[in-house]
Amino acid sequence: MTKEPGAENEWRGWRAATEDALYGPGGFYRRPEGPAGHFRTSVHASPLFAAAVARLLCQVDEALGRPERLDFTDLGAGRGELVTGVLTALPADVAARTRAYAVELAERPADLDGRIDWRDELPESLTGLLFANEWLDNVPVDVAETDPAGVPRHVLVAPDGTERLGEPLGEPLGDGPAADWLARWWPLPAEPGARAEIGLPRDLAWAAAVRRIERGLAVAVDYTHALGARPPFGTLTGFREGRETTPVPDGSCDITAHVALDACAAAGSAEGSTEGAAPRLLTQREALRALEVTGARPPLTLATTDPAGYVRALARAGEAAELTATGGLGDFGWLLQPVGIDPTPL
């Protein structure tokens, strides 16, 4: 029997399929329009977000004793919007000591600030703040689903997004660690159709990032869920041109899933270099309020004394409200992982 060309690669796990669809030649994240052409993150919602990150970098600077060189790393930098905004918002004396890195697989934007070191992998050693905004949700993961007999199996996907169940977890793919991860962090019930995303690759990616920090703080920001409250059918989805869509691993859309930040925190803490304060998990609403982004309306008296200033302050309040909104961006999780500093900034 003769196989059709490529037939052996038609059905794959979601992790391999997503890796190619997002980061392979012609992949979604290599497109010229960048992520901002398809969805709106906190960075794109308001410059208040970058200003808050700049305040956090200043807190890290103080915790480090104002070193001669302060590193700021934007991990999963998109087109450099966050790192550009942070440099703009920093006080001049801090900006003069800051070495800014943007880590992204796409080509360097032609108009990017010359002070920014654009690269496709993290520097070997960092002292300062590493900030990963909506990076971990795009670290590809495999998906597991409980079959009618109550057995968790790999979910396989074709290039058009069609799915079918594959081998049971732990069989022949050498995925014992994946099964162990599910047992600890996302136990699947026996009910047919229950699904989970196997977050082990994200744990490993986060631990590897934290490992690069000599002293400082690593922050991951993403939609998240916690042990004991995982979504029963998973969160895998797609985004195209500003709309949520069925995930199809053909490079036409973003493919994303929420992040088990509690598991990532444990993986980061397991790194031998992370002596210092314990990691913290906050909502974005809590984190940004601590960084002076409150959404409070300006006093009406300002409308009389400074009408233009009142309009500007009102616009900022609206942007802050969007960044901290319940049911929206405010529900993002912030994982703060300190390395060699205590207490944790923020």
Short mmCIF file of C-alpha atoms in Angstrom, two decimals:
data_model
loop_
_atom_site.label_atom_id
_atom_site.label_comp_id
_atom_site.label_asym_id
_atom_site.label_seq_id
_atom_site.Cartn_x
_atom_site.Cartn_y
_atom_site.Cartn_z
CA MET A 1 0.00 0.00 0.00
CA THR A 2 1.38 3.39 -1.01
CA LYS A 3 0.98 6.31 1.41
CA GLU A 4 0.10 9.75 0.16
CA PRO A 5 2.96 12.28 0.54
CA GLY A 6 3.02 13.66 4.08
CA ALA A 7 0.32 11.26 5.28
CA GLU A 8 2.47 10.13 8.21
CA ASN A 9 2.48 13.71 9.51
CA GLU A 10 -1.22 14.44 9.07
CA TRP A 11 -2.21 13.61 12.65
CA ARG A 12 -0.03 15.12 15.38
CA GLY A 13 -0.28 16.16 18.99
CA TRP A 14 -1.36 19.75 19.57
CA ARG A 15 2.07 20.74 20.84
CA ALA A 16 3.94 19.79 17.64
CA ALA A 17 1.19 21.16 15.41
CA THR A 18 1.06 24.47 17.28
CA GLU A 19 4.85 24.86 17.27
CA ASP A 20 4.89 24.79 13.48
CA ALA A 21 1.75 26.89 13.09
CA LEU A 22 3.00 29.70 15.30
CA TYR A 23 6.77 29.68 14.89
CA GLY A 24 7.63 27.69 11.78
CA PRO A 25 8.37 29.27 8.38
CA GLY A 26 5.42 31.51 7.58
CA GLY A 27 4.03 30.91 11.08
CA PHE A 28 1.55 33.22 12.75
CA TYR A 29 4.11 35.00 14.95
CA ARG A 30 6.47 35.61 12.05
CA ARG A 31 3.89 37.61 10.09
CA PRO A 32 4.70 41.27 9.44
CA GLU A 33 1.57 42.63 11.17
CA GLY A 34 2.57 41.03 14.49
CA PRO A 35 0.23 40.04 17.31
CA ALA A 36 -1.32 43.52 17.47
CA GLY A 37 -2.90 42.84 14.09
CA HIS A 38 -5.05 40.11 15.62
CA PHE A 39 -5.63 40.76 19.31
CA ARG A 40 -5.27 43.50 21.93
CA THR A 41 -3.14 42.93 25.00
CA SER A 42 -2.73 45.17 28.03
CA VAL A 43 0.33 46.68 26.33
CA HIS A 44 -1.80 47.82 23.40
CA ALA A 45 -4.71 48.95 25.59
CA SER A 46 -2.90 51.83 27.27
CA PRO A 47 0.56 53.33 27.88
CA LEU A 48 -0.39 53.15 31.56
CA PHE A 49 0.60 49.49 31.49
CA ALA A 50 4.17 50.19 30.38
CA ALA A 51 4.36 53.03 32.91
CA ALA A 52 3.35 50.59 35.66
CA VAL A 53 6.03 48.12 34.55
CA ALA A 54 8.54 50.98 34.61
CA ARG A 55 7.54 51.66 38.24
CA LEU A 56 8.06 47.99 39.02
CA LEU A 57 11.50 48.12 37.41
CA CYS A 58 12.35 51.09 39.64
CA GLN A 59 11.29 49.05 42.69
CA VAL A 60 13.53 46.20 41.56
CA ASP A 61 16.33 48.71 41.07
CA GLU A 62 15.97 49.86 44.68
CA ALA A 63 15.83 46.25 45.95
CA LEU A 64 19.08 45.55 44.09
CA GLY A 65 20.79 48.60 45.55
CA ARG A 66 20.75 50.64 42.33
CA PRO A 67 23.35 48.62 40.39
CA GLU A 68 25.58 50.19 37.78
CA ARG A 69 23.78 48.12 35.14
CA LEU A 70 20.07 47.30 35.41
CA ASP A 71 18.58 44.78 32.96
CA PHE A 72 15.02 44.92 31.67
CA THR A 73 13.95 41.99 29.50
CA ASP A 74 10.71 41.88 27.53
CA LEU A 75 10.20 38.15 26.88
CA GLY A 76 7.84 37.50 23.98
CA ALA A 77 8.23 41.11 22.89
CA GLY A 78 5.85 41.17 19.92
CA ARG A 79 7.06 44.19 18.02
CA GLY A 80 8.75 45.84 21.01
CA GLU A 81 5.78 47.87 22.23
CA LEU A 82 6.28 47.16 25.94
CA VAL A 83 10.04 47.61 26.13
CA THR A 84 9.73 50.86 24.16
CA GLY A 85 7.06 52.14 26.52
CA VAL A 86 9.06 51.18 29.61
CA LEU A 87 12.16 53.05 28.39
CA THR A 88 10.01 56.11 27.68
CA ALA A 89 8.44 56.04 31.14
CA LEU A 90 11.61 55.52 33.19
CA PRO A 91 13.19 58.41 35.09
CA ALA A 92 16.27 59.63 33.22
CA ASP A 93 18.75 58.43 35.83
CA VAL A 94 17.30 54.88 35.77
CA ALA A 95 17.01 54.81 31.98
CA ALA A 96 20.70 55.74 31.71
CA ARG A 97 21.66 52.57 33.62
CA THR A 98 19.12 50.26 31.96
CA ARG A 99 20.10 47.65 29.38
CA ALA A 100 16.91 46.76 27.51
CA TYR A 101 16.37 43.41 25.79
CA ALA A 102 13.52 42.34 23.53
CA VAL A 103 13.30 38.56 23.07
CA GLU A 104 11.24 37.50 20.05
CA LEU A 105 11.52 35.15 17.07
CA ALA A 106 10.27 37.69 14.53
CA GLU A 107 12.63 40.07 12.74
CA ARG A 108 13.65 43.30 14.46
CA PRO A 109 11.24 46.15 13.59
CA ALA A 110 12.94 48.73 11.39
CA ASP A 111 11.94 51.68 13.58
CA LEU A 112 12.82 50.18 16.97
CA ASP A 113 14.71 52.33 19.48
CA GLY A 114 18.43 51.75 18.98
CA ARG A 115 18.94 51.26 22.73
CA ILE A 116 17.01 47.97 22.60
CA ASP A 117 18.95 44.75 22.10
CA TRP A 118 16.70 42.58 19.89
CA ARG A 119 17.42 38.84 20.08
CA ASP A 120 15.77 35.46 19.67
CA GLU A 121 16.85 34.04 23.02
CA LEU A 122 17.48 35.26 26.54
CA PRO A 123 20.89 36.58 27.59
CA GLU A 124 22.92 34.15 29.68
CA SER A 125 22.82 36.32 32.80
CA LEU A 126 20.44 39.06 33.95
CA THR A 127 20.27 41.41 36.92
CA GLY A 128 16.98 43.26 37.04
CA LEU A 129 13.45 42.59 35.81
CA LEU A 130 12.34 39.92 33.34
CA PHE A 131 8.77 40.54 32.20
CA ALA A 132 6.81 37.96 30.17
CA ASN A 133 3.45 39.41 29.14
CA GLU A 134 1.25 36.78 27.47
CA TRP A 135 4.29 34.65 26.61
CA LEU A 136 3.58 31.42 28.45
CA ASP A 137 0.13 31.00 26.89
CA ASN A 138 1.89 30.67 23.53
CA VAL A 139 4.32 28.01 24.69
CA PRO A 140 2.68 25.06 22.89
CA VAL A 141 1.18 22.24 24.95
CA ASP A 142 -0.36 18.87 24.25
CA VAL A 143 -3.98 18.16 25.11
CA ALA A 144 -5.39 15.11 26.86
CA GLU A 145 -9.00 13.90 26.87
CA THR A 146 -10.77 11.15 28.77
CA ASP A 147 -12.16 8.49 26.43
CA PRO A 148 -15.48 6.58 26.89
CA ALA A 149 -13.67 3.94 28.98
CA GLY A 150 -12.36 6.60 31.39
CA VAL A 151 -8.79 6.47 30.03
CA PRO A 152 -6.90 9.78 29.41
CA ARG A 153 -5.59 9.86 25.84
CA HIS A 154 -3.61 12.27 23.68
CA VAL A 155 -5.69 14.49 21.43
CA LEU A 156 -4.37 14.45 17.86
CA VAL A 157 -5.12 17.18 15.33
CA ALA A 158 -5.02 17.42 11.54
CA PRO A 159 -3.92 20.58 9.67
CA ASP A 160 -7.57 21.61 9.22
CA GLY A 161 -8.24 21.46 12.97
CA THR A 162 -10.07 18.12 12.97
CA GLU A 163 -9.34 16.12 16.13
CA ARG A 164 -9.27 12.48 17.15
CA LEU A 165 -8.05 10.56 20.18
CA GLY A 166 -4.64 8.93 20.07
CA GLU A 167 -2.66 6.70 22.42
CA PRO A 168 -3.25 6.63 26.19
CA LEU A 169 -0.97 8.88 28.21
CA GLY A 170 2.27 7.19 29.14
CA GLU A 171 2.37 5.01 26.02
CA PRO A 172 4.65 4.88 23.36
CA LEU A 173 5.54 8.58 23.21
CA GLY A 174 7.74 8.36 26.30
CA ASP A 175 5.52 10.86 28.08
CA GLY A 176 5.65 9.55 31.63
CA PRO A 177 6.55 13.05 32.91
CA ALA A 178 3.47 14.46 31.15
CA ALA A 179 1.25 11.91 32.88
CA ASP A 180 2.94 12.73 36.18
CA TRP A 181 2.33 16.45 35.60
CA LEU A 182 -1.37 15.85 34.98
CA ALA A 183 -1.66 13.69 38.09
CA ARG A 184 -0.19 16.49 40.23
CA TRP A 185 -1.50 19.66 38.59
CA TRP A 186 -4.61 18.78 36.54
CA PRO A 187 -6.08 15.39 37.48
CA LEU A 188 -8.55 14.32 34.81
CA PRO A 189 -11.85 12.84 36.00
CA ALA A 190 -13.17 9.61 34.52
CA GLU A 191 -16.05 11.37 32.74
CA PRO A 192 -15.74 11.01 28.94
CA GLY A 193 -14.84 14.27 27.20
CA ALA A 194 -13.00 15.85 30.14
CA ARG A 195 -9.94 17.68 28.79
CA ALA A 196 -6.73 19.17 30.10
CA GLU A 197 -3.75 21.01 28.66
CA ILE A 198 -0.47 19.42 29.74
CA GLY A 199 1.46 22.42 31.06
CA LEU A 200 4.82 20.73 31.61
CA PRO A 201 6.53 22.55 28.66
CA ARG A 202 5.51 25.86 30.21
CA ASP A 203 6.93 24.88 33.58
CA LEU A 204 10.21 23.99 31.91
CA ALA A 205 10.25 27.18 29.84
CA TRP A 206 9.57 29.32 32.90
CA ALA A 207 12.21 27.54 34.99
CA ALA A 208 14.74 28.05 32.18
CA ALA A 209 13.93 31.77 32.06
CA VAL A 210 14.23 32.16 35.84
CA ARG A 211 17.55 30.34 35.70
CA ARG A 212 19.03 33.24 33.68
CA ILE A 213 18.46 35.73 36.51
CA GLU A 214 21.40 36.31 38.84
CA ARG A 215 19.39 38.68 41.04
CA GLY A 216 16.09 40.35 40.43
CA LEU A 217 12.50 39.52 39.63
CA ALA A 218 10.76 37.47 36.95
CA VAL A 219 7.11 38.26 36.19
CA ALA A 220 4.71 36.24 34.05
CA VAL A 221 1.34 37.75 33.13
CA ASP A 222 -1.36 35.57 31.59
CA TYR A 223 -4.90 34.30 31.84
CA THR A 224 -4.65 31.57 34.44
CA HIS A 225 -6.46 28.97 36.52
CA ALA A 226 -5.58 27.21 39.77
CA LEU A 227 -5.47 23.66 41.07
CA GLY A 228 -8.92 22.66 42.26
CA ALA A 229 -10.60 25.02 39.81
CA ARG A 230 -9.29 23.92 36.41
CA PRO A 231 -11.78 24.30 33.53
CA PRO A 232 -13.36 20.87 32.87
CA PHE A 233 -12.97 21.04 29.09
CA GLY A 234 -9.69 22.96 28.84
CA THR A 235 -9.13 26.41 27.35
CA LEU A 236 -7.47 25.80 23.96
CA THR A 237 -8.69 28.40 21.48
CA GLY A 238 -7.68 30.59 18.53
CA PHE A 239 -7.69 34.30 17.69
CA ARG A 240 -7.81 35.89 14.26
CA GLU A 241 -8.30 39.57 13.40
CA GLY A 242 -9.56 40.49 16.84
CA ARG A 243 -12.04 37.62 17.21
CA GLU A 244 -11.94 34.32 19.02
CA THR A 245 -12.09 31.42 16.61
CA THR A 246 -11.68 27.67 16.39
CA PRO A 247 -7.97 26.81 16.72
CA VAL A 248 -6.60 25.54 13.41
CA PRO A 249 -2.86 24.74 13.23
CA ASP A 250 -2.25 26.10 9.74
CA GLY A 251 -0.61 29.44 10.61
CA SER A 252 -3.79 31.44 10.00
CA CYS A 253 -4.57 32.20 13.64
CA ASP A 254 -3.07 32.45 17.09
CA ILE A 255 -3.39 29.28 19.16
CA THR A 256 -3.43 29.80 22.89
CA ALA A 257 -4.48 28.26 26.20
CA HIS A 258 -4.65 29.59 29.72
CA VAL A 259 -1.66 28.96 32.01
CA ALA A 260 -1.38 27.00 35.25
CA LEU A 261 0.72 29.71 36.88
CA ASP A 262 0.73 27.82 40.18
CA ALA A 263 2.61 24.98 38.50
CA CYS A 264 5.02 27.45 36.87
CA ALA A 265 5.67 29.05 40.25
CA ALA A 266 6.60 25.68 41.73
CA ALA A 267 8.91 24.95 38.79
CA GLY A 268 10.61 28.32 39.14
CA SER A 269 11.06 27.85 42.87
CA ALA A 270 12.74 24.50 42.25
CA GLU A 271 15.64 26.33 40.60
CA GLY A 272 18.66 26.37 42.91
CA SER A 273 19.33 30.04 42.13
CA THR A 274 15.99 31.34 43.43
CA GLU A 275 16.95 31.88 47.06
CA GLY A 276 15.02 34.85 48.37
CA ALA A 277 11.38 35.67 48.94
CA ALA A 278 8.67 33.17 47.97
CA PRO A 279 6.80 33.65 44.69
CA ARG A 280 3.49 35.51 44.74
CA LEU A 281 0.37 35.13 42.61
CA LEU A 282 -1.81 38.23 42.17
CA THR A 283 -4.53 39.34 39.83
CA GLN A 284 -3.62 42.10 37.39
CA ARG A 285 -6.16 44.26 39.17
CA GLU A 286 -4.25 43.85 42.46
CA ALA A 287 -0.84 44.29 40.85
CA LEU A 288 -1.68 47.42 38.88
CA ARG A 289 -3.42 49.06 41.80
CA ALA A 290 -0.25 48.53 43.82
CA LEU A 291 1.61 50.21 40.94
CA GLU A 292 -0.66 53.30 41.05
CA VAL A 293 -3.06 52.32 38.23
CA THR A 294 -6.41 52.71 39.98
CA GLY A 295 -9.04 53.87 37.50
CA ALA A 296 -10.21 56.55 39.93
CA ARG A 297 -12.10 59.40 38.23
CA PRO A 298 -10.58 62.89 38.55
CA PRO A 299 -12.42 65.35 40.82
CA LEU A 300 -15.13 67.36 39.09
CA THR A 301 -13.55 70.56 40.38
CA LEU A 302 -10.71 69.97 37.93
CA ALA A 303 -13.18 70.41 35.07
CA THR A 304 -13.60 74.03 36.15
CA THR A 305 -10.01 74.90 36.94
CA ASP A 306 -8.34 72.91 34.13
CA PRO A 307 -10.84 71.59 31.56
CA ALA A 308 -8.16 70.12 29.26
CA GLY A 309 -6.41 68.45 32.19
CA TYR A 310 -9.75 67.03 33.34
CA VAL A 311 -10.37 65.47 29.90
CA ARG A 312 -6.88 63.92 29.89
CA ALA A 313 -7.32 62.59 33.43
CA LEU A 314 -10.73 61.18 32.53
CA ALA A 315 -9.25 59.37 29.53
CA ARG A 316 -6.50 57.89 31.73
CA ALA A 317 -9.11 56.76 34.24
CA GLY A 318 -10.99 54.98 31.46
CA GLU A 319 -7.83 53.23 30.30
CA ALA A 320 -6.97 52.24 33.87
CA ALA A 321 -10.48 50.86 34.33
CA GLU A 322 -10.03 48.67 31.25
CA LEU A 323 -6.66 47.35 32.49
CA THR A 324 -8.13 46.42 35.89
CA ALA A 325 -11.66 45.37 34.89
CA THR A 326 -13.29 42.33 36.47
CA GLY A 327 -14.20 39.86 33.74
CA GLY A 328 -11.52 41.32 31.48
CA LEU A 329 -7.86 42.30 31.65
CA GLY A 330 -8.00 42.72 35.42
CA ASP A 331 -8.49 38.97 35.79
CA PHE A 332 -5.09 38.15 34.33
CA GLY A 333 -2.74 36.45 36.76
CA TRP A 334 0.64 37.92 37.70
CA LEU A 335 3.31 35.50 38.90
CA LEU A 336 6.13 37.31 40.72
CA GLN A 337 9.21 35.09 41.09
CA PRO A 338 12.01 36.80 43.04
CA VAL A 339 15.62 35.68 42.74
CA GLY A 340 18.01 36.69 45.50
CA ILE A 341 15.94 39.65 46.71
CA ASP A 342 13.66 39.94 49.73
CA PRO A 343 11.02 41.24 50.13
CA THR A 344 9.43 40.90 46.72
CA PRO A 345 8.90 44.26 44.99
CA LEU A 346 5.27 45.27 44.61
#
